[in-house]
Coordinates of C-alpha atoms in Angstrom, one line a residue:
Chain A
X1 CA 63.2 221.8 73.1
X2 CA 66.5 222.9 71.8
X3 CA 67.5 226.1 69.9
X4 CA 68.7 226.2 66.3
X5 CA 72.0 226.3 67.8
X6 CA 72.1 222.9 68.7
X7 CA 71.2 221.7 65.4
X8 CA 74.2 223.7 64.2
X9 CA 76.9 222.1 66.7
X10 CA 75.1 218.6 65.9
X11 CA 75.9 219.2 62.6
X12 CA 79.6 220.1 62.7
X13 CA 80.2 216.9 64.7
X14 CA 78.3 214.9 62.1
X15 CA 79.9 216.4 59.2
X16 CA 83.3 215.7 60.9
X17 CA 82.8 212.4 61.0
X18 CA 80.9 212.1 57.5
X19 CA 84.8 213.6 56.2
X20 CA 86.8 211.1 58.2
X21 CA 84.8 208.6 57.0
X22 CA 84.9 209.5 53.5
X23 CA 88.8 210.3 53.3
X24 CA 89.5 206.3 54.2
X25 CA 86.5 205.4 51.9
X26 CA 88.4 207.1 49.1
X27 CA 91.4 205.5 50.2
X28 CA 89.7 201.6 50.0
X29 CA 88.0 203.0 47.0
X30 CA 84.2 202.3 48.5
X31 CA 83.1 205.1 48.5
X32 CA 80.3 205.0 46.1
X33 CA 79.5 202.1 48.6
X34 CA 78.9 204.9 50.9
X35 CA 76.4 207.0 48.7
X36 CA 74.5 203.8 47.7
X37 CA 74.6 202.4 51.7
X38 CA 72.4 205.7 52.6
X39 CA 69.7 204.4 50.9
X40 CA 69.2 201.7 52.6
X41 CA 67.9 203.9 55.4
X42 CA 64.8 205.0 53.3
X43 CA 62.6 201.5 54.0
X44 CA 63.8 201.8 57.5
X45 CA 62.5 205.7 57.5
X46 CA 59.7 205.0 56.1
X47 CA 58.5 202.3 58.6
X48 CA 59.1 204.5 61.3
X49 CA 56.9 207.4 60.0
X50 CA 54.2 205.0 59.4
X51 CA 54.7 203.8 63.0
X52 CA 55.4 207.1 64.5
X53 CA 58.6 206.2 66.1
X54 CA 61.8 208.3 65.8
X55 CA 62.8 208.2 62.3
X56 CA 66.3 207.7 62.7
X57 CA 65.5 204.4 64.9
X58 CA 64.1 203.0 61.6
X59 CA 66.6 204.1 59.3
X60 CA 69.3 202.4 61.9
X61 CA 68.0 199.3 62.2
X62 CA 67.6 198.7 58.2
X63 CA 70.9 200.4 57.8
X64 CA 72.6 197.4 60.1
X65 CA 70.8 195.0 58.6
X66 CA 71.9 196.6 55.1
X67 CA 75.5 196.6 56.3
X68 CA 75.6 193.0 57.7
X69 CA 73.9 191.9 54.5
X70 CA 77.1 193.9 52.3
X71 CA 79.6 192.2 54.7
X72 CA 78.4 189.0 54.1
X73 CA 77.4 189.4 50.4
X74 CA 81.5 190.7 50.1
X75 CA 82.9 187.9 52.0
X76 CA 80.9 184.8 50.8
X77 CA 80.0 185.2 47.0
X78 CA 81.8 185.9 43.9
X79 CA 79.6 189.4 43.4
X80 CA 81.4 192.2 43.6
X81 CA 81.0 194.5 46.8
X82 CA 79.2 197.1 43.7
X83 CA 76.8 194.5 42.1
X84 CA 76.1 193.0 46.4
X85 CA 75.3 196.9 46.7
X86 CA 73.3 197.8 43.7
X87 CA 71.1 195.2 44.5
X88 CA 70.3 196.4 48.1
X89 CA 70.0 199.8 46.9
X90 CA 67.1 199.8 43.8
X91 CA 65.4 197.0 46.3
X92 CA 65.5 199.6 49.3
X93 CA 64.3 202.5 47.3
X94 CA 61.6 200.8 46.3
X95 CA 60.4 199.1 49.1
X96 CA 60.9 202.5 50.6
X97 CA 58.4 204.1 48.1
X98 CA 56.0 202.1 48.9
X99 CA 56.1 202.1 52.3
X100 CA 56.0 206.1 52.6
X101 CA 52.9 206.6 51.6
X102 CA 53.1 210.5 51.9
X103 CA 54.7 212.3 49.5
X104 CA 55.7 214.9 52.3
X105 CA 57.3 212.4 54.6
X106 CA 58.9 210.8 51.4
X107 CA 60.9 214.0 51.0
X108 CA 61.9 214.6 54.3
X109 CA 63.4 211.1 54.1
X110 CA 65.1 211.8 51.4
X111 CA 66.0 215.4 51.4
X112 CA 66.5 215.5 54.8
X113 CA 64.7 218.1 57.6
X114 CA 62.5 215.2 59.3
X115 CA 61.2 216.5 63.0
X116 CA 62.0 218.5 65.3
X117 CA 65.6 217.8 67.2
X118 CA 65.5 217.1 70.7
X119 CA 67.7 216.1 73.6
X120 CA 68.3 212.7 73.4
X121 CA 68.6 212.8 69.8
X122 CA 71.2 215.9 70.1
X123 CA 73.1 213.8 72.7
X124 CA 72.9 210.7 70.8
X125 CA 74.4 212.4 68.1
X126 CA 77.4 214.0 69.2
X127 CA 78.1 210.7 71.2
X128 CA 78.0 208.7 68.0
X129 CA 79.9 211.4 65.9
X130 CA 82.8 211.2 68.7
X131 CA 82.4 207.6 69.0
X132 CA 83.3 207.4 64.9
X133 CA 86.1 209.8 64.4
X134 CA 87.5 208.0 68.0
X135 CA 87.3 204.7 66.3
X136 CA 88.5 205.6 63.0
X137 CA 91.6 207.0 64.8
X138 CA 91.9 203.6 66.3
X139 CA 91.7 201.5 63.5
X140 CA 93.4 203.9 61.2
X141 CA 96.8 201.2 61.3
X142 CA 94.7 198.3 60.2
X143 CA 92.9 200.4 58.2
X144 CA 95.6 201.6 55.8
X145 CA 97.5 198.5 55.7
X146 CA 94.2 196.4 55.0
X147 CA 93.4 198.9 51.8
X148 CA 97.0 198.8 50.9
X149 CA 96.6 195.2 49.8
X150 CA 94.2 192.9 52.1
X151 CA 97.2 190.2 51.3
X152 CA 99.5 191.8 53.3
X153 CA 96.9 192.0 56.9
X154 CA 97.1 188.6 58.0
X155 CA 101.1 188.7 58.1
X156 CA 100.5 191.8 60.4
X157 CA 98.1 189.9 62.7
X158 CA 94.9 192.0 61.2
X159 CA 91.7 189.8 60.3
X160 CA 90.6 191.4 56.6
X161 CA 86.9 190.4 58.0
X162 CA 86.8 192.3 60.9
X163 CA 88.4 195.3 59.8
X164 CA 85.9 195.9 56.8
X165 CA 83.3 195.3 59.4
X166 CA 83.8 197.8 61.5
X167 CA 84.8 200.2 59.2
X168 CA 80.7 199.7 57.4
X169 CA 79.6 200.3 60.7
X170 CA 81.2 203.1 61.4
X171 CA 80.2 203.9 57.4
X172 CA 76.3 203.5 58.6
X173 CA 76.9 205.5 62.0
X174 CA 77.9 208.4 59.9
X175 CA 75.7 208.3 57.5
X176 CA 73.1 208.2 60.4
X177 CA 73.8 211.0 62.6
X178 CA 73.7 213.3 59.1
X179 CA 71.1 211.6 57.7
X180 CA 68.5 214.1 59.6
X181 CA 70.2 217.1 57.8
X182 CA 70.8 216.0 54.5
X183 CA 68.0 213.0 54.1
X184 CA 68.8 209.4 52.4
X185 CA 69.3 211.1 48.6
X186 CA 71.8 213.6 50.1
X187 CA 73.9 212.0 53.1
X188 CA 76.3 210.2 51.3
X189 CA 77.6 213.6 49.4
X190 CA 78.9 215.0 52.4
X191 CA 80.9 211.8 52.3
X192 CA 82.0 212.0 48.9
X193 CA 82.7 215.3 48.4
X194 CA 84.7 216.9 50.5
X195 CA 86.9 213.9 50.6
X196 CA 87.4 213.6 46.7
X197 CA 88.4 217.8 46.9
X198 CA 90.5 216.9 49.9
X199 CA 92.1 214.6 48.1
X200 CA 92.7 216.9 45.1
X201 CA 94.7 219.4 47.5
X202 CA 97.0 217.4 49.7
X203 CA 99.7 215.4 49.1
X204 CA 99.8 213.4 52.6
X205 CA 97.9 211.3 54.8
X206 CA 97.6 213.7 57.7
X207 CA 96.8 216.8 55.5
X208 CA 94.1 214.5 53.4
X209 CA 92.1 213.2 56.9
X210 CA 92.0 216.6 58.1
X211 CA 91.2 218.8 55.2
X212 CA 88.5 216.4 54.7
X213 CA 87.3 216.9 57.8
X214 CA 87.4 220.6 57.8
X215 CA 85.5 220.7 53.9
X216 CA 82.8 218.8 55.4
X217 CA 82.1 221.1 57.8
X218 CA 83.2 224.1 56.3
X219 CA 80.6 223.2 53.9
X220 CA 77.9 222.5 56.8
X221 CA 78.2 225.6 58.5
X222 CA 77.9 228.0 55.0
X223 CA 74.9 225.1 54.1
X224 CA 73.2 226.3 57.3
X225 CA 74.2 230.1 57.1
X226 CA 73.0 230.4 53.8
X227 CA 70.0 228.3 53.8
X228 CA 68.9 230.5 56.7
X229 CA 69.4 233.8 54.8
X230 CA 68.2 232.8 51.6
X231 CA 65.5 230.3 52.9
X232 CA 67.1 227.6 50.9
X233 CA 66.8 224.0 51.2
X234 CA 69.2 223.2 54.1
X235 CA 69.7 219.9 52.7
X236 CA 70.8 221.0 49.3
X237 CA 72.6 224.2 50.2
X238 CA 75.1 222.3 51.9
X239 CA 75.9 219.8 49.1
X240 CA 76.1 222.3 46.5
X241 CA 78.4 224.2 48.5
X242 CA 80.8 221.2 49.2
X243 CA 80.1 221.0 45.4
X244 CA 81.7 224.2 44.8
X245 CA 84.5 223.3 47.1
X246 CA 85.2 220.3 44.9
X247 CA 84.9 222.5 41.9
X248 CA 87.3 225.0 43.3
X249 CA 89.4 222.4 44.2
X250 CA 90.2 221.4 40.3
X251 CA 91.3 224.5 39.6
X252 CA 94.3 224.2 42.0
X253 CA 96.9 222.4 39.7
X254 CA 98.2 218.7 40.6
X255 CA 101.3 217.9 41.3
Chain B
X1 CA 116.0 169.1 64.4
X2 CA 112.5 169.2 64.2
X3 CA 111.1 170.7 61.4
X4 CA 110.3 174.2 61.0
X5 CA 107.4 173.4 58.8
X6 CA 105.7 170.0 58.0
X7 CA 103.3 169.8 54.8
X8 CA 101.7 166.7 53.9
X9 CA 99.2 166.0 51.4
X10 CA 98.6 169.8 50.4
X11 CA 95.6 169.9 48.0
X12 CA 94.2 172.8 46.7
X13 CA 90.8 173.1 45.1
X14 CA 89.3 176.0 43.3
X15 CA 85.7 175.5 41.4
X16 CA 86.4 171.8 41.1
X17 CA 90.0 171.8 39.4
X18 CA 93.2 170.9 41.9
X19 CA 95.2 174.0 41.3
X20 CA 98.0 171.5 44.0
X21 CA 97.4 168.2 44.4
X22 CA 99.4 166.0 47.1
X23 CA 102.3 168.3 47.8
X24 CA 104.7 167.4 50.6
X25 CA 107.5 168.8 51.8
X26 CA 109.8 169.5 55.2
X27 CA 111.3 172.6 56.3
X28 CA 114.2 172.9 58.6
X29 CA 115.0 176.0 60.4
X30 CA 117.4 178.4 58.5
X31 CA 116.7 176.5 54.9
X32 CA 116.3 178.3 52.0
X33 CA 113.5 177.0 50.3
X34 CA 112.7 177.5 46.8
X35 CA 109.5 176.5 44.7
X36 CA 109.9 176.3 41.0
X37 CA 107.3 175.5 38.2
X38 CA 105.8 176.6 35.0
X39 CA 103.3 179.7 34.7
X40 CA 100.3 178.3 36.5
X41 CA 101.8 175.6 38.7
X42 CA 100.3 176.4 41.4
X43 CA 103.3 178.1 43.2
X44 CA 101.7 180.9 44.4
X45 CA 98.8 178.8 45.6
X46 CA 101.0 176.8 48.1
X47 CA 102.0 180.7 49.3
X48 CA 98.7 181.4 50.2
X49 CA 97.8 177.9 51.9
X50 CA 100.8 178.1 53.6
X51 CA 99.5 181.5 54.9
X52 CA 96.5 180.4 56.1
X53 CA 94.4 182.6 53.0
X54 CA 92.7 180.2 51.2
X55 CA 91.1 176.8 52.4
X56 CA 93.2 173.5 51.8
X57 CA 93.1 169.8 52.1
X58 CA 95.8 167.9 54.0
X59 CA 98.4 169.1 57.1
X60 CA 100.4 172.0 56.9
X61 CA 102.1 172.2 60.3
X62 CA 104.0 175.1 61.4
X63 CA 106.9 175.0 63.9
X64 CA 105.3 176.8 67.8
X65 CA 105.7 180.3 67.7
X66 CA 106.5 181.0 64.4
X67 CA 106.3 184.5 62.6
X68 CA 106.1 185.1 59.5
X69 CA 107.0 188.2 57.0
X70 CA 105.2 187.6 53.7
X71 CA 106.1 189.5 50.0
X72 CA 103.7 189.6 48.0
X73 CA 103.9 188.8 44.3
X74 CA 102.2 191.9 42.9
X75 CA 100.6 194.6 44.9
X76 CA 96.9 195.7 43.0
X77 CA 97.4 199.3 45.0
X78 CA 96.1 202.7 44.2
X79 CA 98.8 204.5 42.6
X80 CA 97.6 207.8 43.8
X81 CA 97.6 206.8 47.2
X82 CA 98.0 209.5 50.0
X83 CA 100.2 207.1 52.0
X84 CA 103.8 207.5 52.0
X85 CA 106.6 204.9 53.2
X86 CA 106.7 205.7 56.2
X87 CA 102.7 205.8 57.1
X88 CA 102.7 202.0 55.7
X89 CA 105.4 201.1 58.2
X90 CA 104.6 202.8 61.0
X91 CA 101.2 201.1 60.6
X92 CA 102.3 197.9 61.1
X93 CA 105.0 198.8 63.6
X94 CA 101.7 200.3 65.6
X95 CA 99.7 197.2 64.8
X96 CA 102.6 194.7 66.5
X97 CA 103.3 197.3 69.2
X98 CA 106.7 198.4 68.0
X99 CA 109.3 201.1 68.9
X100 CA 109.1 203.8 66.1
X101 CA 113.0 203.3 66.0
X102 CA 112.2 199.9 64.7
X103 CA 111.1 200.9 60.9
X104 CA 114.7 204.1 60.7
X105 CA 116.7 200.6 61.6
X106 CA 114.9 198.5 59.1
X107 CA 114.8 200.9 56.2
X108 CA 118.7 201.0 56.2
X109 CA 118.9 197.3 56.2
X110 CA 117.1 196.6 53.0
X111 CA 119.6 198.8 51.5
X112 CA 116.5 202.4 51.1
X113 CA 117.7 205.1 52.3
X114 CA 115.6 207.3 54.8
X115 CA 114.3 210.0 52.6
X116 CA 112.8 207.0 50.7
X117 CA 110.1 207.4 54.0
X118 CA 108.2 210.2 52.8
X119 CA 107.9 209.2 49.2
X120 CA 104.5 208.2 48.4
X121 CA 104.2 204.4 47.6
X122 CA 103.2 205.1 44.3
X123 CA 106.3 207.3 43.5
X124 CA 108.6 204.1 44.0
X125 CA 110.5 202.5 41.2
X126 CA 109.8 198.5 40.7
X127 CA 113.1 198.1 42.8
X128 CA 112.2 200.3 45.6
X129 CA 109.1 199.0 46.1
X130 CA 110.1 195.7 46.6
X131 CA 112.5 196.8 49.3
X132 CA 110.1 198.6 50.8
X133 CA 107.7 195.3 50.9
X134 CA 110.7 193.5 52.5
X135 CA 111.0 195.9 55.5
X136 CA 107.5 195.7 55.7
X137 CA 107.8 191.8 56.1
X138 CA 110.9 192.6 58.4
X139 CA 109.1 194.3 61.0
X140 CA 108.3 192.1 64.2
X141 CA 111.8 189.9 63.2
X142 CA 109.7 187.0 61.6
X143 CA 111.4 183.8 62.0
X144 CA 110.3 182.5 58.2
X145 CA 110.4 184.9 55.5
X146 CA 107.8 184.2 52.6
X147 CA 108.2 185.8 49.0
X148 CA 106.4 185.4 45.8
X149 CA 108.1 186.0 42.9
X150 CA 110.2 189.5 44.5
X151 CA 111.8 190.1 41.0
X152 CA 108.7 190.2 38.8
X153 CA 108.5 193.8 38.5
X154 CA 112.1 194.3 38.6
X155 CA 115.1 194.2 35.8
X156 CA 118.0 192.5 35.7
X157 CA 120.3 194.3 37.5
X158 CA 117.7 194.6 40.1
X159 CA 116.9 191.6 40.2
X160 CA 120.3 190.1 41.3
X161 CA 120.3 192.8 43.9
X162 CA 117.2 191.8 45.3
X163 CA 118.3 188.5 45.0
X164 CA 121.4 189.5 47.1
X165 CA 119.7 191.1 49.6
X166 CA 117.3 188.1 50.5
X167 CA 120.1 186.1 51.0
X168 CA 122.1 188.7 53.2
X169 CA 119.2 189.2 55.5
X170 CA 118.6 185.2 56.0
X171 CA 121.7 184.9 57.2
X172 CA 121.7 188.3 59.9
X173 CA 118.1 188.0 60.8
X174 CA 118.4 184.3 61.1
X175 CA 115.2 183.5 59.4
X176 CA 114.3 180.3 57.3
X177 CA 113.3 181.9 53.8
X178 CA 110.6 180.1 51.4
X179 CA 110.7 182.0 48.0
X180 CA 109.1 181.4 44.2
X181 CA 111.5 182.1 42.3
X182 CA 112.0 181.7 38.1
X183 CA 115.5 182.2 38.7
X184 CA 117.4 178.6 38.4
X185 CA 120.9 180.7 38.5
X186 CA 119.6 182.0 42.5
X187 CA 118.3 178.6 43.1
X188 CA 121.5 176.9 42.5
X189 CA 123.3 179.5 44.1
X190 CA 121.5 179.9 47.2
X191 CA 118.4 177.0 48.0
X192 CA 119.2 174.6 50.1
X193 CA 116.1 172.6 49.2
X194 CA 113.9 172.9 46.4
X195 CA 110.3 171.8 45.3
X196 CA 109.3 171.4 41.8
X197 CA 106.1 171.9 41.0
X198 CA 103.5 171.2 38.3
X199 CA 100.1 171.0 39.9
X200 CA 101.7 168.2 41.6
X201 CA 105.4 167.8 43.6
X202 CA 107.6 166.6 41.1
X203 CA 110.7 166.8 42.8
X204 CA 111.6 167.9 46.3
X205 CA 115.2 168.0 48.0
X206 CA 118.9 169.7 48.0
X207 CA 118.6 171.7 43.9
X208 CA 122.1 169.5 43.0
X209 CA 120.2 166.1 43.5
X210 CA 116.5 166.9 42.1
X211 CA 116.7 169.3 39.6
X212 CA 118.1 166.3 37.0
X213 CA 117.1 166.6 33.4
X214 CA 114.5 164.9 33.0
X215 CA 112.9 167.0 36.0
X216 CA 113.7 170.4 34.5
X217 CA 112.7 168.9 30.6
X218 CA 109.1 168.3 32.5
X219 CA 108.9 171.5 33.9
X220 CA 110.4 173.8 31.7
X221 CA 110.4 172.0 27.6
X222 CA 113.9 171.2 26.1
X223 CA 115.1 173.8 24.6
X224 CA 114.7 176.4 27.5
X225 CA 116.8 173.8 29.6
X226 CA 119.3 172.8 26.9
X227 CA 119.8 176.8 26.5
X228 CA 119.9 177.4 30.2
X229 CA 122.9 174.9 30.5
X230 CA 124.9 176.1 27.7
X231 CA 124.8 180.1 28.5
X232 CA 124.1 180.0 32.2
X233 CA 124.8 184.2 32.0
X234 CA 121.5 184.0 30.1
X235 CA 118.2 184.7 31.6
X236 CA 117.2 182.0 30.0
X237 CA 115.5 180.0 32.6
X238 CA 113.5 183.0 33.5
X239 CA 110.0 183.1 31.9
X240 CA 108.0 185.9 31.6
X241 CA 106.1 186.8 35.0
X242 CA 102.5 185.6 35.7
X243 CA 100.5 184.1 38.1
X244 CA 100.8 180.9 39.2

């Protein structure tokens, strides 16, 4: 078993990732896509409980098939990406509801806090965390030309397609590896907010990625400190502190 | 000389309606190509088949080892967009493996000068922004140039500039350049084949043979083509910017 330590340094990698991720889902202006995508987990959560498997196994497998349904709901039909997402969202809740039985296991799906961390899992997390900010750095080219204006990839040699692709996967991975933190309601904040304060305070692409970054786990770290002191809701303690970041970050004029 | 590009037959279908019905046309390399037509002639449509974005009935056959630098007509981007200039060409400069030198050397030839690079896209005038689309096309020395519309968001002045600039870079970068274009003074100036368009080709060739009367009366009404012939300093030709 590992220390409380561990779930610490887990979470600084996941929130890293969680603020990448959200700075260039600001930037293609998805990110409520994001929030909504989370949920998706909770069916998938909820299975796994009932089955006693490793929660997060269920919430990844329903999280891919979320994210290929998105793709292909995006690419093939006239439905915008919001209405494809609104529809897998109330359906997942739901479903979700019903499936957790228990109102205790229903929370920690959706708060966040579900079972006790061990190796593999802390392993599998910082490999996936890496794996996503790695990726994102990758793809960050195609990324930015592709939410410039999509009409101008295919001049470049970039397939539209793929790229959206692989950036929801790397959406889902994220929102994984923090959903054991901050629980299906929660995850997608920490992708939100410290992006849309980022965003408020820098004025470049370079400065916006990694102030992102750093409110997102800025915000982790005084979630976990002060949810320890205070015996708070880790879950919520972090949120409303990247919440108070974002707040914070109004008050610093625009120029 | 065989043809740069070889269209035949181009049909283009959305919910039912033919948006371009039997087009054809031949490109040679180095023409300058022009497409004129009415508001919703399907001009920008052909663009887009041409580039491969939307599906299509017919041939459209492209020369081997073509590239190609497309402007687009109107750019639907985030005004508040961290990204500056230079971020938006470096990434395509990355994304075709290009020296970083490449996008100092293009910015000067579109006539921007290189503070212009850390100006976020948002911050550019009409003007500037188009340039900046143009060295964006430029990068990876494409071999046909494709722009919709480049003066749509532009003034007069501008426009003529822009105008000016497309034709300079033709002739240095060598390229064949297809353009839609409301501007009959810069098609008589500068095309060396036209296409007239109204869902359907109504007239393709050298602008001095095709564009007779009767063709522009069917594409444009009388008395915007009487008017254009009478005060060719006017803008009269030019009608107000949509999407075709």
């Amino acid at each position: 078993m590992l220390n409380a330590y561990s779930s610490v340094i887990l979470a600084v990698f996941a929130a890293a990732a969680a603020g990448l991720v959200g700075a260039f889902a600001l930037m293609k202006r998805t990110i409520l896509a994001g929030d909504v995508m989370s949920h998706i987990a909770i069916p998938g959560l909820g299975l796994a409980i009932l089955w006693k498997v490793d929660p997060l196994v269920g919430g990844g497998l329903t999280l891919l098939l979320g994210i290929l349904l998105i793709w292909h709901l995006q690419k093939s039909t006239e439905l915008s990406s919001e209405a494809a997402i609104g529809v897998i969202f109330a359906s997942s809740v739901a479903l979700g509801a019903l499936l957790i039985n228990s109102t205790e296991a229903l929370v920690d799906a959706l708060f966040g806090g579900f079972g006790a961390l061990s190796w593999d899992q802390f392993i599998f997390g910082i490999a996936t965390s890496v794996f996503v900010i790695a990726a994102l750095w990758i793809l960050r080219h195609k990324l930015i030309i592709t939410l410039f204006s999509p009409d101008l990839a295919p001049s470049a040699g970039i397939r539209v397609g793929a790229v959206n692709l692989y950036f929801l996967l790397l959406f889902g991975l994220a929102i994984l590896v923090s959903l054991r933190f901050l629980g299906a309601l929660l995850v997608g904040s920490l992708i939100i907010i410290p992006a849309s304060a980022a965003r408020q305070l820098t004025h470049s692409l370079g400065a916006f990625l990694t102030t992102s970054m750093a409110l997102a786990v800025a915000s982790t770290l005084i979630g976990f400190y002060l949810s320890a002191r205070y015996s708070l809701e880790q879950g919520a303690t972090i949120v409303v502190v990247a919440a108070a970041f974002f707040a914070l970050s109004l008050l610093v004029p625009k120029k | 000389m065989s043809p740069v590009l070889d269209v035949r037959d181009l049909t283009v279908v959305f919910d039912g309606a033919a948006m371009v019905k039997d087009v054809s046309f031949a490109l040679e390399p180095g023409d300058a190509f022009a497409i004129v037509g009415p508001n919703g002639a399907g001009k920008s449509v052909i663009l887009r088949a041409l580039l491969g974005m939307i599906p299509y009935r017919g041939t459209i056959a492209w020369a081997p080892g073509i590239r190609i630098g497309y402007v687009p007509q109107k750019i639907d981007a985030d005004r508040h967009l961290p990204i500056n200039v230079k971020n938006l060409l470096r990434a395509k400069a990355a994304t075709l493996g290009l020296p970083a030198n490449d996008i100092e050397e293009i910015i000067g030839t579109v006539g921007l000068d290189e503070k212009i690079l850390g100006t976020p896209v948002g911050h550019l005038s009409g003007g500037q922004f188009q340039r900046a689309l143009i060295a964006f096309a430029l990068l990876g020395k494409p071999s046909v140039l494709i722009l919709d519309e480049p003066t749509a968001s532009i003034d007069k002045q501008g426009e003529e500039q822009v105008y000016e600039l497309v034709h300079r870079l033709q002739d240095s970068y060598e390229m064949t350049v297809i353009i839609v274009s409301h501007d009959l003074n810069f098609v008589y100036k500068y095309a060396s084949k036209v296409l007239c368009v109204n869902r359907e080709g109504l007239c393709f060739g050298p602008p001095d043979e095709v564009l007779t009367p009767e063709i522009l009366e069917k594409i444009y009404g009388p008395h915007k083509y009487f008017h254009h012939f009478h005060h060719p300093e006017e803008e009269a030709m030019k009608h107000p910017h949509g999407h075709a």
